[in-house]
Short mmCIF file of C-alpha atoms in Angstrom, two decimals:
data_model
loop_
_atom_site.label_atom_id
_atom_site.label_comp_id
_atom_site.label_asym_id
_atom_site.label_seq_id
_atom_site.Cartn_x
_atom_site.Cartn_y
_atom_site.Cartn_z
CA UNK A 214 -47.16 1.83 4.02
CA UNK A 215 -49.22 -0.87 1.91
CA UNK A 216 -47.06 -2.99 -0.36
CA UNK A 217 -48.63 -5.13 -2.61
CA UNK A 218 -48.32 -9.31 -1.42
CA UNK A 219 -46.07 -9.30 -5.17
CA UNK A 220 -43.95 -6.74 -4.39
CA UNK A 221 -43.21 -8.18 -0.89
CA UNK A 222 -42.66 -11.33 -2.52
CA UNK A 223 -39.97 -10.36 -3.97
CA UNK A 224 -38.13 -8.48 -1.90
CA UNK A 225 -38.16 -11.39 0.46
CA UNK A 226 -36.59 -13.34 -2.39
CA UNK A 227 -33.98 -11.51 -3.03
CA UNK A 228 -32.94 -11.31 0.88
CA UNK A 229 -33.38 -15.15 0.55
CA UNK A 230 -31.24 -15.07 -2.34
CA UNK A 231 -28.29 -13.06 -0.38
CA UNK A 232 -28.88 -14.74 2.58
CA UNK A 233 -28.20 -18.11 0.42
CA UNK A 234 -24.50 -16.45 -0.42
CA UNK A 235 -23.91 -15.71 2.74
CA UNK A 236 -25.09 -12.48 2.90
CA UNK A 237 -26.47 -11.23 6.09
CA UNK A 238 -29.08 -8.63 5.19
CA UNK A 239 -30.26 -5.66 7.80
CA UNK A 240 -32.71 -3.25 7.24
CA UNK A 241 -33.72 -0.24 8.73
CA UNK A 242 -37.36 1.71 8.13
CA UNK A 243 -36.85 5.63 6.55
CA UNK A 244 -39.00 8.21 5.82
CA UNK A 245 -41.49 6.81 3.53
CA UNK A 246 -42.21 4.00 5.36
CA UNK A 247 -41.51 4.93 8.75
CA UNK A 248 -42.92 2.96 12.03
CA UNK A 249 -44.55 5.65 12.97
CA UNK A 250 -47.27 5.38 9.73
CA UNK A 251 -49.87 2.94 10.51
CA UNK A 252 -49.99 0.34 8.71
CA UNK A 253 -46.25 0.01 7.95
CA UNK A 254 -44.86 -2.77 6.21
CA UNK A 255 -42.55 -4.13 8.90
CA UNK A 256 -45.68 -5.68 10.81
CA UNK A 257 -44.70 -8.92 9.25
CA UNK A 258 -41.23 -10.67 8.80
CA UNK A 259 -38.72 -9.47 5.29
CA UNK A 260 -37.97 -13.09 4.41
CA UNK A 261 -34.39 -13.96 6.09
CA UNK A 262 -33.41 -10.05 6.76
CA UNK A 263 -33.22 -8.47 10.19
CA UNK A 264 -34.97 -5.47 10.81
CA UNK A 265 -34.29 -2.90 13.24
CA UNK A 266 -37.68 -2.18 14.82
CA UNK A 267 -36.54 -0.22 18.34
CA UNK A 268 -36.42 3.39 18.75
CA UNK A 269 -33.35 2.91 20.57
CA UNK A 270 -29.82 1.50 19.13
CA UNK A 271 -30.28 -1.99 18.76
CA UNK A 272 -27.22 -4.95 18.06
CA UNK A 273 -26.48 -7.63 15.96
CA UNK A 274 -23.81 -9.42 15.30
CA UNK A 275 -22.13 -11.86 12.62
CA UNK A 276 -18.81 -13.64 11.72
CA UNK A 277 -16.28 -13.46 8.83
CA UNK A 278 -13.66 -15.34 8.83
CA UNK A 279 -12.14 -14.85 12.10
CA UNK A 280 -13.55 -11.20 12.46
CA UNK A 281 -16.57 -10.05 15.00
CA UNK A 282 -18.79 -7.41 13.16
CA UNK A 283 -21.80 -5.19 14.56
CA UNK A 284 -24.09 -3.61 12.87
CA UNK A 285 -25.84 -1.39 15.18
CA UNK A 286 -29.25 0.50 13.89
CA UNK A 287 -32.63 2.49 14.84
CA UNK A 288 -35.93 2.94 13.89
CA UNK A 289 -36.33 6.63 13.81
CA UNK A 290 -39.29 7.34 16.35
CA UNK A 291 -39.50 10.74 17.61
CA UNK A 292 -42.37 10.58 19.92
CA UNK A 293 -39.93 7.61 21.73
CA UNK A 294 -36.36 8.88 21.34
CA UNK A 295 -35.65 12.00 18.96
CA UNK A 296 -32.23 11.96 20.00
CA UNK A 297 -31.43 8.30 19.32
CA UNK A 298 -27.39 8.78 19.05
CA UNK A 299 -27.13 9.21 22.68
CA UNK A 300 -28.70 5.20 22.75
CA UNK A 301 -25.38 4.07 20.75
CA UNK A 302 -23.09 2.00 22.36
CA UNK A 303 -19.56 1.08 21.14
CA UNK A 304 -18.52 -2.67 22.70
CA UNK A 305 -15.01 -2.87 24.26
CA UNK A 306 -14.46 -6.30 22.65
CA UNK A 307 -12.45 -6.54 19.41
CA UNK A 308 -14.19 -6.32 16.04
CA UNK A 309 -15.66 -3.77 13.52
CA UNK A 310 -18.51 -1.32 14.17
CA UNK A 311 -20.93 -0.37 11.77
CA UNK A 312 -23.89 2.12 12.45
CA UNK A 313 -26.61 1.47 9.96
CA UNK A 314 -28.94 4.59 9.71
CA UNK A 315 -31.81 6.30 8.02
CA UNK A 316 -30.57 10.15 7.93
CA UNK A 317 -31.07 13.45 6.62
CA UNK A 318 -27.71 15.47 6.67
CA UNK A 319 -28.20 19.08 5.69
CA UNK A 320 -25.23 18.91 3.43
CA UNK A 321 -27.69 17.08 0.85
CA UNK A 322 -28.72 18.73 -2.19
CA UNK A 323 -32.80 18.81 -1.54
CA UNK A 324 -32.42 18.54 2.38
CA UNK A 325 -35.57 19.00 4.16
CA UNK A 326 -36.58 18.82 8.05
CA UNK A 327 -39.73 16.87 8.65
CA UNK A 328 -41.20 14.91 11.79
CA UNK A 329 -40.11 11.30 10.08
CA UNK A 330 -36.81 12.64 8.92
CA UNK A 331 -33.65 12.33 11.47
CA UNK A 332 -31.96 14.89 11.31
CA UNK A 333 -28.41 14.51 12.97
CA UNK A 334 -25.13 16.85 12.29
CA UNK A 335 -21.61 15.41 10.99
CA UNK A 336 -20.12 16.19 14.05
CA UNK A 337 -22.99 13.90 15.95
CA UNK A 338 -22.08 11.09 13.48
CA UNK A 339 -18.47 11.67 14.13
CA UNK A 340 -18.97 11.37 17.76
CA UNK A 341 -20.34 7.53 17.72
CA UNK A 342 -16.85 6.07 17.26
CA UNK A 343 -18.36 3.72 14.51
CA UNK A 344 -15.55 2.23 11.88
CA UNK A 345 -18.21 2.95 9.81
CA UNK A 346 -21.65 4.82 8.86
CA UNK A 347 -23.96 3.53 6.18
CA UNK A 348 -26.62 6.41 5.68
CA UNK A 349 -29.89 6.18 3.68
CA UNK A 350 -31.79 8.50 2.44
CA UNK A 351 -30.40 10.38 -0.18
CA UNK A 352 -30.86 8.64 -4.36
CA UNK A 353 -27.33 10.44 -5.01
CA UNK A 354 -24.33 8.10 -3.83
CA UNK A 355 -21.88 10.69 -1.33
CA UNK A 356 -18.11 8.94 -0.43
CA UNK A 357 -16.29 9.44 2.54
CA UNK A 358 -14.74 12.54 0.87
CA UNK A 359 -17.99 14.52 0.16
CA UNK A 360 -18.15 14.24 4.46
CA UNK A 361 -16.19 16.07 7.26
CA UNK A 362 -12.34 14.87 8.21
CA UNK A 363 -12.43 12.03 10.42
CA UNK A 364 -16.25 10.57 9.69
CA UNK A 365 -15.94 7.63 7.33
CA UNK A 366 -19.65 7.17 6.09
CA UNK A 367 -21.52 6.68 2.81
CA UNK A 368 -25.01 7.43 1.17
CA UNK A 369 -25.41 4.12 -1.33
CA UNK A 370 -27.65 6.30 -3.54
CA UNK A 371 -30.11 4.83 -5.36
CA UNK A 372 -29.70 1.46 -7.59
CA UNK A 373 -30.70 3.12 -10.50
CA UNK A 374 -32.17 6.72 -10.94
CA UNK A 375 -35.23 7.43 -9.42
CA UNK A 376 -36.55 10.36 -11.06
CA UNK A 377 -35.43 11.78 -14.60
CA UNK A 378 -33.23 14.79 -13.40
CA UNK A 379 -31.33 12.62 -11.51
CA UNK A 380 -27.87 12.10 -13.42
CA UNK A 381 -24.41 10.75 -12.47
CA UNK A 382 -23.83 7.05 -11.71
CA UNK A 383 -25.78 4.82 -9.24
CA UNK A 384 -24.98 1.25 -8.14
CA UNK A 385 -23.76 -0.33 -4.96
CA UNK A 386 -21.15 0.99 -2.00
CA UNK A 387 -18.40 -2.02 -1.32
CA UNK A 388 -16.91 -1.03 1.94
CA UNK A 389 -13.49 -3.54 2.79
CA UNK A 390 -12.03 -3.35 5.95
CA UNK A 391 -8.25 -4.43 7.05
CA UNK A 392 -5.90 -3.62 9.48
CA UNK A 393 -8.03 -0.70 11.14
CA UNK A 394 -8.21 0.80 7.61
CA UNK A 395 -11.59 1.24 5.52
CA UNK A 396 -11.72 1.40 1.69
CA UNK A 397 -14.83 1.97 -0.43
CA UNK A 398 -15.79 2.35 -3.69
CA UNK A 399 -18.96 2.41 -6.12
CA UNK A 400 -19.74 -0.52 -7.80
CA UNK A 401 -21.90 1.07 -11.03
CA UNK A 402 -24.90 -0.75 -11.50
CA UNK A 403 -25.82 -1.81 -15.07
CA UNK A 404 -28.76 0.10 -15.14
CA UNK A 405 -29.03 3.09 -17.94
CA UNK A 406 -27.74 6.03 -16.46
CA UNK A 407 -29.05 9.48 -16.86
CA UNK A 408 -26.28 11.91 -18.11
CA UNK A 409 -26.50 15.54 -18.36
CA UNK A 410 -24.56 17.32 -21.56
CA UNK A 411 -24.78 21.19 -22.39
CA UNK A 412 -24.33 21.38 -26.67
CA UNK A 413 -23.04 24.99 -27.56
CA UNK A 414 -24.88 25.80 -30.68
CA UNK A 415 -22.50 28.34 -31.95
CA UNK A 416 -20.39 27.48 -35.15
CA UNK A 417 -22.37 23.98 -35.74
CA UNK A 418 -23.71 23.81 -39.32
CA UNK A 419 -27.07 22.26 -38.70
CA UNK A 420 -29.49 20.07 -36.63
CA UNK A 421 -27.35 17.13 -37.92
CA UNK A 422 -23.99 18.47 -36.97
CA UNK A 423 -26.18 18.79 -32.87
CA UNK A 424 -26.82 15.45 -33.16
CA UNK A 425 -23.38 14.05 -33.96
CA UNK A 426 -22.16 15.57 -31.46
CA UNK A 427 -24.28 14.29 -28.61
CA UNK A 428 -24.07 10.68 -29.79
CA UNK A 429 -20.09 11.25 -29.95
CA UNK A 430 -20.55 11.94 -26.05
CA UNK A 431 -23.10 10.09 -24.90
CA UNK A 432 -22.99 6.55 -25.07
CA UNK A 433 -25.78 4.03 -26.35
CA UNK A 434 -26.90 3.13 -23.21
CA UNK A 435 -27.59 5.87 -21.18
CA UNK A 436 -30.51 8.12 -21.05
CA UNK A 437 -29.70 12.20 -22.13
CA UNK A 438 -30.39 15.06 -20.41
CA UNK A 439 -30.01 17.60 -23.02
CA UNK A 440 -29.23 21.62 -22.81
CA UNK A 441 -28.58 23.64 -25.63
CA UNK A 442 -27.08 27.39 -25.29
CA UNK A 443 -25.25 29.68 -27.52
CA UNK A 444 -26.44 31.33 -30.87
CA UNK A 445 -27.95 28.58 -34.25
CA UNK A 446 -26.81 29.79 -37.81
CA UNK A 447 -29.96 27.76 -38.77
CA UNK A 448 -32.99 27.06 -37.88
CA UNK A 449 -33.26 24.53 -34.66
CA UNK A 450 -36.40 22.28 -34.44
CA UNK A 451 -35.34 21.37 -30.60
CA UNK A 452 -38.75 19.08 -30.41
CA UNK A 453 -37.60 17.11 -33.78
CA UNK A 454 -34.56 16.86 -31.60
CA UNK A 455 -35.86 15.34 -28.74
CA UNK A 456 -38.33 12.78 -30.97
CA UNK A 457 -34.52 11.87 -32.90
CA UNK A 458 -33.00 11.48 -29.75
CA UNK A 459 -35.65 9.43 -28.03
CA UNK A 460 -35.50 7.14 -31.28
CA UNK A 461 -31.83 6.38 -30.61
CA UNK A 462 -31.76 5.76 -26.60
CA UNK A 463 -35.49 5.69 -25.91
CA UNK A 464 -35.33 8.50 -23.71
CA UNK A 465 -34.43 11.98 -23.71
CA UNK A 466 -34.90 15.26 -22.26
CA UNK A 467 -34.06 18.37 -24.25
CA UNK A 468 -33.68 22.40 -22.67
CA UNK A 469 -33.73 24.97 -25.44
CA UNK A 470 -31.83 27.86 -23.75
CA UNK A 471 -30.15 29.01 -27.05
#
């Protein structure tokens, strides 16, 4: 609700930043800093970006190339339109679509219902006739596959991980768009990424022997998420483990289930 004057800083200079590529940058409020929180921080401007403020489907529009593109989006406000997909409006003029939403699909892995979370179905979402959805919400990145036949949409996911069980690979969601089709794909981010690895204990000599084997599978640069099963021929020390394996990639988790 509060962001400290540094922290707004910077995001306004990295919309500058995009802006001075020729980036057009559009942002809508979520859960955590909804409009409905007093104070919020959209009371004052994002450097160059443009904000959806409305409770209602609002437009804007840019160029590329010789292409028309809309990005349509909401500020979820329940008390002034809780059913704020009725508000959308597709134009009849040529060009490309593109709903820009804060969302909570019950499909997601921790989905929860609350008064500043919108809450729409697939089917609702298939129903706007958008060329395309970008969703927030959600730190894990979901591609047009994870979704219902004929919906093309996309949670980004976080940049990086956001908490430490969080595992699989984060970055950025490049959508292209040519000839009425859409392609996307994940760009990874460089950030460490948290990777999850189960070690069977059975038939390994010693400690050493676990060891080896996770840094055969787990590369320098990520962070390890540890879980050992099966039945040790010697004795395990899984907290000298953990100390080793924080040593090597100055992180690690490690789950003694053996």
């Amino acid at each position: 609700g509060e962001p400290s004057a540094e922290d707004r800083s910077m995001v306004g200079e990295v919309f500058r930043l995009l802006d001075e590529q020729g980036c057009g940058v559009f942002v809508v409020p979520g859960n955590h800093d909804s409009v409905t929180v007093k104070p919020n921080p959209y009371q004052e401007p994002l450097g160059r970006a443009r904000l959806f403020l409305g409770p209602e489907f609002e437009t804007a529009q840019l160029e590329s190339g010789s292409e028309i593109i809309r990005i349509h989006g909401f500020a979820f406000n329940p008390d002034h339109c809780p059913r704020p997909l009725e508000t959308f409006e597709r134009s009849k003029a040529p060009g490309i679509d593109i709903v820009l939403m804060h969302a909570s699909l019950e499909m997601t892995d921790h989905w929860k219902g609350s008064l500043n979370n919108y809450s729409p179905t697939q089917e609702e979402l298939e129903g706007l006739e958008a060329d395309y959805v970008a969703l927030g919400d959600y730190h894990r990145p979901r591609m047009p596959e994870e979704f219902q036949a004929g919906l093309t949409a996309c949670y980004s996911g976080s940049f990086a991980a956001v908490r430490r069980s969080e595992s699989g690979p984060r970055g950025v969601i490049l959508v292209e768009f040519e000839g009425g089709d859409v392609r996307t794909r994940l760009l990874p981010s460089e950030v460490p990424q948290v990777i999850e690895l189960c070690i069977n204990l059975s038939g390994l000599e010693d400690q050493t022997a676990v060891e080896e084997q996770i840094k055969s599978q787990i590369p320098k640069n990520a962070l390890p998420r540890v879980t050992l099963e099966g039945t040790a021929e010697f004795k395990l020390d899984s907290e000298n483990l953990r100390i080793a394996l924080q040593a090597r990639y100055g992180f690690a988790v490690v789950k003694d289930r053996s």
